[in-house]
Coordinates of C-alpha atoms in Angstrom, one line a residue:
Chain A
X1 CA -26.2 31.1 -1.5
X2 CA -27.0 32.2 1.8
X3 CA -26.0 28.9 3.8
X4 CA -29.0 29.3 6.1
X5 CA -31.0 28.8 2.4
X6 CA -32.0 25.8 1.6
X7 CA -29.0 23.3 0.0
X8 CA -28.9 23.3 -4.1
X9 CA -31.0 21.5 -5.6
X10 CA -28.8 18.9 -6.6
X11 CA -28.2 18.1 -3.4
X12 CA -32.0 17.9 -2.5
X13 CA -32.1 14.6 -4.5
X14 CA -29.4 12.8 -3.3
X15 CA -29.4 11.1 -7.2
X16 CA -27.0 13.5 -8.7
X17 CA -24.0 12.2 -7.1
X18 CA -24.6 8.7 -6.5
X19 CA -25.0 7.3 -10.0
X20 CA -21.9 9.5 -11.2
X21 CA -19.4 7.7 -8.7
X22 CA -20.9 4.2 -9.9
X23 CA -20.6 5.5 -13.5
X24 CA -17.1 6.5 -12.7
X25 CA -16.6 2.8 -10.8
X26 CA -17.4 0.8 -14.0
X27 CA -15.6 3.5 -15.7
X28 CA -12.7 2.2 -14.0
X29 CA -13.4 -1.5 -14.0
X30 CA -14.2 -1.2 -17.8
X31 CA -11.4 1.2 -18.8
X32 CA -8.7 -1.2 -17.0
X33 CA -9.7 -4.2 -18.9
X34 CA -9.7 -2.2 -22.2
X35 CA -6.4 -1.3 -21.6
X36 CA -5.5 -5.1 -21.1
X37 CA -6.6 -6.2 -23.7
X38 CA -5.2 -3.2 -25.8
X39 CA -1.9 -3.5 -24.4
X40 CA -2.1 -7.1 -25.8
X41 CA -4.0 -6.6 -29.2
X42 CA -1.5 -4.1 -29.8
X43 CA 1.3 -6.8 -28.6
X44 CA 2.8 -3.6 -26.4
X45 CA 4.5 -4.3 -23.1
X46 CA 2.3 -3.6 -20.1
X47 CA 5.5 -1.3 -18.4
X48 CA 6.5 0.5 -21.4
X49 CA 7.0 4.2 -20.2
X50 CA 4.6 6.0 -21.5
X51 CA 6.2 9.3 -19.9
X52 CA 6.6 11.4 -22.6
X53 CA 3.8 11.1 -24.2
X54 CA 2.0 14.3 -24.3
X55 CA -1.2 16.0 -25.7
X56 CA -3.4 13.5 -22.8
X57 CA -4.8 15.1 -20.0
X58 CA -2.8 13.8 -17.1
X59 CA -4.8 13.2 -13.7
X60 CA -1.5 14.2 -11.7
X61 CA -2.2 17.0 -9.2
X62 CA -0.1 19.1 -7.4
X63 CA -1.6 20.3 -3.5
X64 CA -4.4 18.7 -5.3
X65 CA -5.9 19.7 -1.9
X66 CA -6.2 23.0 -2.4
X67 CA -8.5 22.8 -5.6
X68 CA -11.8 25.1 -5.4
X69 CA -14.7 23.3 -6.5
X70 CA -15.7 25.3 -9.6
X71 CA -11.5 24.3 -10.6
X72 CA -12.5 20.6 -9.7
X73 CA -15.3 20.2 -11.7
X74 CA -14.6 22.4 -14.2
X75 CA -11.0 20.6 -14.7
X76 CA -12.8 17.2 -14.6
X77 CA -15.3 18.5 -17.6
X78 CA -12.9 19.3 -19.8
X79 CA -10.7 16.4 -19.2
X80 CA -13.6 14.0 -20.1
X81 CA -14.2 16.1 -22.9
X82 CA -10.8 15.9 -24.1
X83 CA -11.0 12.0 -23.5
X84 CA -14.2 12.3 -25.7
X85 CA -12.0 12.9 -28.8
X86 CA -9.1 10.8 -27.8
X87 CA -11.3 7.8 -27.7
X88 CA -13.2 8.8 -30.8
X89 CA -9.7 9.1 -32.7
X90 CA -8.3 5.6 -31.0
X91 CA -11.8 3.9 -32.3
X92 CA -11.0 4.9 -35.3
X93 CA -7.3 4.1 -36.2
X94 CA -8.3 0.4 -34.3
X95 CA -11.0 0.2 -37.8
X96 CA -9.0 2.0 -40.2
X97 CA -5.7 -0.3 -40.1
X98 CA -4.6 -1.4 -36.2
X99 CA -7.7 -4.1 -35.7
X100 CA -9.9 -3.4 -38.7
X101 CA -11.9 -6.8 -38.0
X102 CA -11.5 -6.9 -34.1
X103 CA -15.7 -6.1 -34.1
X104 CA -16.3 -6.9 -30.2
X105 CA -13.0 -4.9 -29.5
X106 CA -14.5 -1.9 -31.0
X107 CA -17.3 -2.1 -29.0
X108 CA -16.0 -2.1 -26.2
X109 CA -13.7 0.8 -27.1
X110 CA -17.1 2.3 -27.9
X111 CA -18.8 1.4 -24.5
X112 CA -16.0 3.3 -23.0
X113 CA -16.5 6.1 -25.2
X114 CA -21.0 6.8 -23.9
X115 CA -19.9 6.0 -20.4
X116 CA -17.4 9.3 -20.7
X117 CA -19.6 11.5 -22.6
X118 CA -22.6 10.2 -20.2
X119 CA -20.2 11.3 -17.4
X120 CA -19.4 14.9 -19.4
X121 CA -22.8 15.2 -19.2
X122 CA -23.4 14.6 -15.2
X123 CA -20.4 16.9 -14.7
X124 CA -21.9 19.5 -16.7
X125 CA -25.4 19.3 -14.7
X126 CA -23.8 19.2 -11.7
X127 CA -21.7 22.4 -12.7
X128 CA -25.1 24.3 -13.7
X129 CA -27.0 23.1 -10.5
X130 CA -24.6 24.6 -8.5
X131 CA -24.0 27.8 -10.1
X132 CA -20.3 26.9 -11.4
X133 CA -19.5 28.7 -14.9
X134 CA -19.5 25.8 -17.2
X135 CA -16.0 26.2 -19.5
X136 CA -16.2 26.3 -23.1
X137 CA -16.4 23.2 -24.7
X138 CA -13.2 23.3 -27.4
X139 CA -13.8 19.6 -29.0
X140 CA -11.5 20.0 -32.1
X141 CA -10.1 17.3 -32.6
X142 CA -6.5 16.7 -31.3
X143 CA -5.7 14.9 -34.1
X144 CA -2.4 14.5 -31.7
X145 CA -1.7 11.0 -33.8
X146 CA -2.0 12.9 -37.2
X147 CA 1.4 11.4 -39.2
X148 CA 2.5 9.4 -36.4
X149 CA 4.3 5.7 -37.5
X150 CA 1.8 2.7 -36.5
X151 CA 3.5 2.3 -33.0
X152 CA 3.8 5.7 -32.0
X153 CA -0.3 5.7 -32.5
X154 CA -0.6 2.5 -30.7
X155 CA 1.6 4.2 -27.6
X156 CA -0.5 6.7 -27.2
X157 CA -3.5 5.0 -27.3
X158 CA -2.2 2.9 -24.2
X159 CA -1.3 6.1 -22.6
X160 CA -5.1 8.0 -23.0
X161 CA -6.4 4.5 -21.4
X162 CA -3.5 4.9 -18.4
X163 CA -4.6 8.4 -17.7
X164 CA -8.6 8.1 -18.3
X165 CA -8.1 5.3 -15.7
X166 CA -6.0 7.0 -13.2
X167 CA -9.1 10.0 -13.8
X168 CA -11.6 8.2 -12.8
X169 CA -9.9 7.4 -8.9
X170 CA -9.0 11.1 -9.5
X171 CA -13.1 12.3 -10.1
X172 CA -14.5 10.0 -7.6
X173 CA -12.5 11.8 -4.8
X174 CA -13.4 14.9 -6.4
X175 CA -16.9 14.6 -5.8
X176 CA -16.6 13.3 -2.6
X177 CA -14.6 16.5 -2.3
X178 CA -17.6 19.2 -3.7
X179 CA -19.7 17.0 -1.5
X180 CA -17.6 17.6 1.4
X181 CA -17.0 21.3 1.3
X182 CA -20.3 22.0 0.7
X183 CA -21.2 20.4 4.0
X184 CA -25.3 20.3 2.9
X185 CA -27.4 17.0 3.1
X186 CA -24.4 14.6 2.5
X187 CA -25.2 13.3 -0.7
X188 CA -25.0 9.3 -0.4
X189 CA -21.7 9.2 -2.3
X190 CA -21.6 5.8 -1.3
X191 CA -24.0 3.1 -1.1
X192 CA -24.2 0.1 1.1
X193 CA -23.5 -3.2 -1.0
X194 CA -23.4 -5.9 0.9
X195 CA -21.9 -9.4 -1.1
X196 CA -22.3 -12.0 1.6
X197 CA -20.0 -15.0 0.6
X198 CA -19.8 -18.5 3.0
Chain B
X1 CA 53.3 -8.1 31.2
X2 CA 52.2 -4.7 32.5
X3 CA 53.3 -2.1 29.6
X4 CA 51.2 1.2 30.5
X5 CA 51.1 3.8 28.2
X6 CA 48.1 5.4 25.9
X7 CA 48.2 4.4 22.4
X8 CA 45.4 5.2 19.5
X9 CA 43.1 2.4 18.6
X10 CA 43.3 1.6 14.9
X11 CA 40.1 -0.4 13.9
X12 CA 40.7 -3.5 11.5
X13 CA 37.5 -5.0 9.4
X14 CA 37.8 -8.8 8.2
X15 CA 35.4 -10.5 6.5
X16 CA 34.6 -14.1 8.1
X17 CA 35.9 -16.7 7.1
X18 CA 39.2 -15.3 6.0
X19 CA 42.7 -15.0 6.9
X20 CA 44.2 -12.1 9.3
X21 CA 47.2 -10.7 9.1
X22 CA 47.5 -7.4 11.9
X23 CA 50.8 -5.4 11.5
X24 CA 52.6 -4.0 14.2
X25 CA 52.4 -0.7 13.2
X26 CA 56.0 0.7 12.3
X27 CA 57.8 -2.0 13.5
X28 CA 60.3 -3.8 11.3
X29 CA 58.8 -7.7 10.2
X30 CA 61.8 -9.5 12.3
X31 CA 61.8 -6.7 15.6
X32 CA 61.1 -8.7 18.9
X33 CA 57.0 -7.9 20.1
X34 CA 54.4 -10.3 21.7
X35 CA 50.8 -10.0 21.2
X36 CA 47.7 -9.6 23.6
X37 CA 44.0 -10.3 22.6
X38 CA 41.9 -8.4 25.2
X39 CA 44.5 -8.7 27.4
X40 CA 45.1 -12.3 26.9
X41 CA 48.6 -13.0 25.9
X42 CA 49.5 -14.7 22.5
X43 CA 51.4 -17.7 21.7
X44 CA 54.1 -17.6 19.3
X45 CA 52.7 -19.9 16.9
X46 CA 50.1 -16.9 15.8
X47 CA 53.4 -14.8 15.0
X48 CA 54.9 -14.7 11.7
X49 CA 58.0 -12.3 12.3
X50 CA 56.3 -9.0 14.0
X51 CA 53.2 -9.4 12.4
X52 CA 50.1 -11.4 14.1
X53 CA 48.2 -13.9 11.7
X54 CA 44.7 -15.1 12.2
X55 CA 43.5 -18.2 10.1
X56 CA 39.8 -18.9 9.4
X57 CA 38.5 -16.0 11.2
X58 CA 35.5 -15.8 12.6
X59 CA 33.4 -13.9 15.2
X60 CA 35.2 -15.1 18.2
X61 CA 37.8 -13.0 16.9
X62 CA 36.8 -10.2 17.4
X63 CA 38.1 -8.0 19.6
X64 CA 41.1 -5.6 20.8
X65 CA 44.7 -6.8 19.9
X66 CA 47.5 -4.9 21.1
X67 CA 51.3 -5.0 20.3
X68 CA 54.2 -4.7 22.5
X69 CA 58.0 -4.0 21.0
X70 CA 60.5 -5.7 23.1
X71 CA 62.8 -4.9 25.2
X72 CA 61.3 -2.3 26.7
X73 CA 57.5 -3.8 26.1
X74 CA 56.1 -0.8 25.7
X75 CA 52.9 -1.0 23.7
X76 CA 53.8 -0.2 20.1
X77 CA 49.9 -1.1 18.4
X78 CA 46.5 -1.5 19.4
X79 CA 43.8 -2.4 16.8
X80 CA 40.1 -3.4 16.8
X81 CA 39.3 -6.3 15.0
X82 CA 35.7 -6.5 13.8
X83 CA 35.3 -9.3 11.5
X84 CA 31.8 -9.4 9.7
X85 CA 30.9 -9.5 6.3
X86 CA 29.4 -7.4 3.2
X87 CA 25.8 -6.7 3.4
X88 CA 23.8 -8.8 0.8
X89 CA 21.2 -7.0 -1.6
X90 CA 18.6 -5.1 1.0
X91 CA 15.0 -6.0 1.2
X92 CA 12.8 -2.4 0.5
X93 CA 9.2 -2.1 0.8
X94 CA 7.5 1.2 0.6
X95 CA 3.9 1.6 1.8
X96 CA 0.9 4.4 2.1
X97 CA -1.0 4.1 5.1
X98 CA -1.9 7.8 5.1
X99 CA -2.8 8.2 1.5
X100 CA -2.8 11.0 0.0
X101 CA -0.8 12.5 2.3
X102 CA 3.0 10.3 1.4
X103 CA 4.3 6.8 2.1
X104 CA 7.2 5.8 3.8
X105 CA 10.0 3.1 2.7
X106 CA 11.3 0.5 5.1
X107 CA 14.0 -1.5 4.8
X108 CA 16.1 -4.4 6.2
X109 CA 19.3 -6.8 5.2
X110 CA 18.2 -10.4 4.3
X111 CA 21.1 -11.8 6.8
X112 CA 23.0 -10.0 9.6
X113 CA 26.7 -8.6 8.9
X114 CA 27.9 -8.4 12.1
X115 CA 29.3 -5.1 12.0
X116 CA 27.8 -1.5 11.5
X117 CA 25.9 -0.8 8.5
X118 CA 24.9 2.3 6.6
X119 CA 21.8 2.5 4.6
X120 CA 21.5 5.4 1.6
X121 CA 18.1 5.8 -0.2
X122 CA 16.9 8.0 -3.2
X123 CA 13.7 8.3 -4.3
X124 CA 12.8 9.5 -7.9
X125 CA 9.6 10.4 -9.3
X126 CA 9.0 12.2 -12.1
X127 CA 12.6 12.5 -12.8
X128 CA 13.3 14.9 -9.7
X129 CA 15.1 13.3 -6.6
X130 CA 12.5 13.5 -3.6
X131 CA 13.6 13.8 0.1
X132 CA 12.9 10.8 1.9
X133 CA 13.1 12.1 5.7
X134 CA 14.5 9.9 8.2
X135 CA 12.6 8.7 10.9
X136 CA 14.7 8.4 14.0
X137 CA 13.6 5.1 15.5
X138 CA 13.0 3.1 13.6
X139 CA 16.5 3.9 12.1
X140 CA 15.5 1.9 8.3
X141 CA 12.8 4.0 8.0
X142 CA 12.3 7.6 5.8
X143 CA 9.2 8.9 4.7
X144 CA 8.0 11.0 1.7
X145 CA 5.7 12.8 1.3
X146 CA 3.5 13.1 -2.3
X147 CA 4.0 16.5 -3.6
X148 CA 1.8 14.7 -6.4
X149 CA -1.2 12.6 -7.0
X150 CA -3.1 10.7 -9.0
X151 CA 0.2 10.3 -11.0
X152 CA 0.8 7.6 -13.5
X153 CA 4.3 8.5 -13.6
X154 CA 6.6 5.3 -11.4
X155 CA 8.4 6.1 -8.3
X156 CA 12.1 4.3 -8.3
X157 CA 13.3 3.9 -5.3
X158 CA 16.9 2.6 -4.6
X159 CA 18.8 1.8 -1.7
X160 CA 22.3 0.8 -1.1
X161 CA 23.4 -0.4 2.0
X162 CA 27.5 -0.5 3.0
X163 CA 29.5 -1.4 5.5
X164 CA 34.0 -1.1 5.8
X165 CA 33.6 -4.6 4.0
X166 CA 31.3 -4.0 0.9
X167 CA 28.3 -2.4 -0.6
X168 CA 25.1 -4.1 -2.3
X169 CA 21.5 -2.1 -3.9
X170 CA 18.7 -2.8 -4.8
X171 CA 15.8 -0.7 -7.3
X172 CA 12.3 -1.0 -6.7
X173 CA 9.5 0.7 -8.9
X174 CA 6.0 1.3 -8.6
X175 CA 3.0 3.4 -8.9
X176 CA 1.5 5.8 -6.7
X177 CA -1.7 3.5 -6.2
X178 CA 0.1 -0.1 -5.8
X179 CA 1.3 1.0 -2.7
X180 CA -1.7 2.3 -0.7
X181 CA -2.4 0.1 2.2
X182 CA -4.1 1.4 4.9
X183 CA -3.7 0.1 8.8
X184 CA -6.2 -2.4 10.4
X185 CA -9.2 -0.6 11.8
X186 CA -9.7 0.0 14.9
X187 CA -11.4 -0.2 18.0
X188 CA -13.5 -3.1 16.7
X189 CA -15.9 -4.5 19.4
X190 CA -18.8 -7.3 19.0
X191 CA -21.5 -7.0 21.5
X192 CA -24.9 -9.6 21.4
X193 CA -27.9 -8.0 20.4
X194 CA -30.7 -8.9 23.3
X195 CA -33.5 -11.0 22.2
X196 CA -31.4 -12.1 19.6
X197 CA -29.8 -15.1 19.6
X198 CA -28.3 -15.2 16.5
X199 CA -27.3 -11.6 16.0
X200 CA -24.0 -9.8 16.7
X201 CA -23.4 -6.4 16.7
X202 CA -19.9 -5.4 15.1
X203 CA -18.5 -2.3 14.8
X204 CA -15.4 -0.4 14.7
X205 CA -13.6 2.7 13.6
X206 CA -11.1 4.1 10.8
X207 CA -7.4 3.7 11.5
X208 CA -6.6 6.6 13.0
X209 CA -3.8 7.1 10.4
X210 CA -6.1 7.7 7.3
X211 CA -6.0 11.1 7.4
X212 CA -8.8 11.9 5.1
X213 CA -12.0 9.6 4.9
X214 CA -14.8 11.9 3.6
X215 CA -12.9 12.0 0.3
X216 CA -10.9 9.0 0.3
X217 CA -13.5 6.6 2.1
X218 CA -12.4 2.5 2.8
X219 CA -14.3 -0.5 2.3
X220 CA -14.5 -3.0 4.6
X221 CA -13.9 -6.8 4.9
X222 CA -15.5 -8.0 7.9
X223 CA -14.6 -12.3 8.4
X224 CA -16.3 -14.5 11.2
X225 CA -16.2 -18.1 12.9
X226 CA -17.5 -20.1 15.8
X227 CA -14.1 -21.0 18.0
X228 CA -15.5 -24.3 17.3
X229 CA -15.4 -24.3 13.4
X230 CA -12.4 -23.7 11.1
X231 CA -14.2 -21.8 8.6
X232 CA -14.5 -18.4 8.1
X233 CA -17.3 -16.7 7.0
X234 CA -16.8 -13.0 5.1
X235 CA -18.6 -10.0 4.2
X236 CA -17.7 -6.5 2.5
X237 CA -19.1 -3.9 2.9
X238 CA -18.7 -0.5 0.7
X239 CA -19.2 1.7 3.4
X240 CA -20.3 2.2 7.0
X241 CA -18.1 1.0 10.5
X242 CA -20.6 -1.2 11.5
X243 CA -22.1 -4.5 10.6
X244 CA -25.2 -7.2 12.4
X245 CA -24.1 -10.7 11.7
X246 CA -27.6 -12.8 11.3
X247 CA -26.5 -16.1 10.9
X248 CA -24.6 -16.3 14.2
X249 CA -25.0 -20.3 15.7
X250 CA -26.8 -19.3 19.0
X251 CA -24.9 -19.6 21.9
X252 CA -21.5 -20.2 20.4
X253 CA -18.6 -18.0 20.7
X254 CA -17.3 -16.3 17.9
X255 CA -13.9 -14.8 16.7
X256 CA -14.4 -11.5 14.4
X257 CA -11.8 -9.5 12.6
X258 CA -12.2 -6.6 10.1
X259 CA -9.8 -5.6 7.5
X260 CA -9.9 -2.6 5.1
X261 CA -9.1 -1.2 1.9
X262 CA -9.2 2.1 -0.3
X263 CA -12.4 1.7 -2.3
X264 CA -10.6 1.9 -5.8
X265 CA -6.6 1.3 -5.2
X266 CA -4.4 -0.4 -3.6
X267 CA -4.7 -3.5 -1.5
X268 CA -6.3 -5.0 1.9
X269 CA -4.6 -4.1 5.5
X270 CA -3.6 -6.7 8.1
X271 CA -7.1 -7.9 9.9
X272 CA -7.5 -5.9 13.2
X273 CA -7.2 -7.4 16.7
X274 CA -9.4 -10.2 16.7
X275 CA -12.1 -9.6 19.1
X276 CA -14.9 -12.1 20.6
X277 CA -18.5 -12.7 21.7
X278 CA -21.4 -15.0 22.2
X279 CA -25.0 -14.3 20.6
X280 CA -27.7 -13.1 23.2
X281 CA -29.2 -16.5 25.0
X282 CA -32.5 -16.5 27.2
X283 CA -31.6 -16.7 30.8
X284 CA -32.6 -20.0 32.3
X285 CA -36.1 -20.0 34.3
X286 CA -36.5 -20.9 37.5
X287 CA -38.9 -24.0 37.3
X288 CA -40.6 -26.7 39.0
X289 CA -39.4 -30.3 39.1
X290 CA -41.6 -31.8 36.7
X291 CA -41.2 -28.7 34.2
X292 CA -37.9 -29.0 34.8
X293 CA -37.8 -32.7 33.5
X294 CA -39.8 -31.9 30.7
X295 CA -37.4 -28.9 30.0
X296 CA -34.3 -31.0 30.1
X297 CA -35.8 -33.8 27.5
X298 CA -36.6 -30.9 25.0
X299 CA -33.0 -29.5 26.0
X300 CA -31.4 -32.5 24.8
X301 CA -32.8 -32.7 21.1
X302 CA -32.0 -29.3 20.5
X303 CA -28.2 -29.7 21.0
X304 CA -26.0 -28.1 18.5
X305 CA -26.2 -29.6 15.2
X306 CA -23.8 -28.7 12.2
X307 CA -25.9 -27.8 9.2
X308 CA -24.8 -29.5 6.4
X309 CA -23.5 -26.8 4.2
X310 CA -20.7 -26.0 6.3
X311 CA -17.2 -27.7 6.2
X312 CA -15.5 -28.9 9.4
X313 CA -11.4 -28.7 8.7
X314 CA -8.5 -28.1 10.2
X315 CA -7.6 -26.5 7.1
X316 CA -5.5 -22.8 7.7
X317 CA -8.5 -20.0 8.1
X318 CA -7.6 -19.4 3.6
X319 CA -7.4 -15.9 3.8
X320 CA -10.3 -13.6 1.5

């Protein structure tokens, strides 16, 4: 796009960006009391080291920096993606055996769960309204807990809430990233809440 | 006694409180010497044999204690006395003003030891040791920078801190977000806004050590007060450097301060400088006398009255 052309359309309606960084806000806020009250459903210890733990998509970056914005976006798509499944799978060992009656607990695993796919979806726009090739979408399942003892399954599921957390800082300064470096009408990542208190 | 001669310094630690006993070098326990400290000649009764023995030492006793062998006199052993004591367990904070970019890690001893101290610090992320460079002054400071982020992984971060007398450490672990704290803002200044008079204009600017605020932007925490009431009033604000207070009493001076914060992690900074101003007020008109006693009756009833809602105390400003 030649940059004397008019900015993507995305950008033209300064929606696209705006509702994904709230989404991604009470992502957070929601995602980091689910994982309080996992950590003590599951009677784990809040600073067990979850370290080596793999098979989650970790939201460490190294000259994070440097990332293009096709390599942002599509990284963040394909993380939520992956979360998609992770959250699916820890939804359902919480039914099957680890909280079977725990109702409202479910839901709120679930309420995590359409935020994140909501959010897939947003990313995906976004990746097709600015011309970004969109990666394939590989959602077989991980299945990462497959034959794993009840506490190893209860681990992990406190580590996919740790990382999807630590993503969601991770995508908002992403897209305040794309935003940047596409220096076009700055989308209105940020909106002005004022919460007067006396 | 004059005994010339150049002699090597040996240096002696003790810890306070203790005893001292300072050899004469070589010299046999029952060979004739007498003992100077800083020049200042020792009675016998510190003597046991050729040795010099110090009870219950404590800083006053530090200092340079020399030796001379008899008959000659000839200095025979000098020594430095330094008496101190071990460092206790070292206070470590570590702190990202400058996130993403690294954090650096201060540190100080909880009580002084008297005599020189060294400091050694490793910080481990990840399970690889990262350099924490040095910052020259202040000396008990090293920075590091994040070849990471976003990580869940902790940082540890120990430091040990020695001196001749003993050695204490202390661990400290965290994550990558706990620790991002970024300065005050700056440059804050309120200004009346005319016609107004019970606006302010605030406004200030980023600290100039947040290196990155398009994609890491602060919130804001903006807190207010007459001089003449305790009570402060607050408001955040997601975005923006600038703020119009609307509620200002008119014609009372106030006392602002902004603090900030990343918008996701971390915590609050310090407030900034406190700056101050008074809302806009009409300028007095130049009357006639009777006007002017009509004026002055009016004047009086509108005197400054304390709406109910707000609390006079001396209570401490409480903090947001």
């Amino acid at each position: 796009m030649a940059s004397s052309e008019k900015p993507p359309v995305a950008f033209q309606h300064p929606g696209l960006c705006h509702p994904t960084i709230y989404l991604l806000r009470k992502m957070r806020s929601d995602v980091c009391s689910l994982l309080e009250s996992y950590v003590e459903k599951q009677g784990l210890d809040a600073n067990f080291n979850l370290d080596s733990i793999d098979g989650v998509p970790v939201a460490d970056a190294e000259s994070w920096g440097e990332l293009s914005d096709a390599e942002r976006l599509g990284d963040n798509l394909k993380t939520y993606w992956a979360f998609q499944v992770l959250l699916d799978e820890i939804l359902e060992e919480q039914r099957s055996n680890l909280t079977p009656t725990d109702v409202a607990f479910h839901e709120s695993i679930q309420s995590v769960i359409l935020q994140v796919s909501a959010l897939a979806y947003q990313l995906e726009e976004l990746m097709v309204v600015l011309k970004h090739k969109v990666p394939a979408k590989e959602l077989e399942s991980t299945k990462g807990s497959n034959g794993k003892g009840l506490f190893e399954k209860k681990v992990r599921g406190m580590k996919v809430l740790q990382e999807l957390a630590q993503w969601t800082v991770r995508s908002i300064r992403d897209l305040h990233q794309v935003s940047k470096s596409l220096q076009t009408d700055n989308i209105p990542c940020e909106s002005r809440q004022l919460t007067q208190e006396k | 006694a004059q005994r010339p001669s150049q002699q090597e310094t040996h240096i002696h630690y003790a810890q306070l409180g203790t005893d001292v006993t300072l050899l004469c070098g070589s010299v046999d326990q029952d060979a004739a010497v007498t003992w100077t400290a800083n020049s200042t000649d020792l009675d016998a009764s510190h003597l046991n044999g050729s040795r010099l023995v110090l009870r219950n030492v404590d800083l006053s006793h530090s200092g340079q204690y020399t030796c001379y062998e008899g008959p000659s006199w000839h200095v025979k052993y000098r020594v430095n006395l330094r008496v101190g004591l071990p460092p206790k367990e070292p206070i470590v904070m570590c702190r990202s003003n400058n996130y993403p970019n690294g954090f650096y890690c201060s540190w100080h001893l909880p009580s002084p030891t008297y005599i020189n101290d060294t400091f050694n610090i490793t910080v481990v992320h990840d399970s690889k040791e990262i350099v924490c460079k040095k910052e020259m002054p202040p000396k008990n400071r090293c920075y590091i920078q994040f070849l990471q982020v976003f990580s869940t992984k902790k940082y540890k971060v120990t430091l040990t801190a020695s001196n001749p007398l003993g050695s204490s450490s202390t661990t400290i672990s965290f994550d990558e977000f706990a620790i991002v704290k970024p300065d005050p803002p700056e440059n804050v200044v309120a200004k009346p806004v005319p016609n107004n008079a019970r606006r302010l204009l605030v406004s200030w600017q980023y600290p100039s050590s947040w290196p990155d605020p398009d994609s890491f932007p602060l919130k804001f925490f903006l807190r207010y007060r007459p001089l003449i009431i305790d009570q402060w009033q607050h408001v955040e604000l997601s975005d923006g450097t600038s703020h119009i207070i609307t509620d200002a009493y008119a014609g009372k001076e106030y006392i602002i301060q902004v603090a900030a914060k990343d918008n996701d992690i971390g915590t609050w900074s310090d407030w900034s400088v406190a700056v101050h101003a008074t809302p806009w007020t009409e300028e007095p008109k130049h009357l006639t006398t009777e006007a002017q006693g009509a004026e002055t009756t009016t004047a009086s009833t509108s005197a400054f009255v304390v709406p109910p809602t707000t609390r006079l105390s001396d209570s401490d400003v409480t903090d947001r």
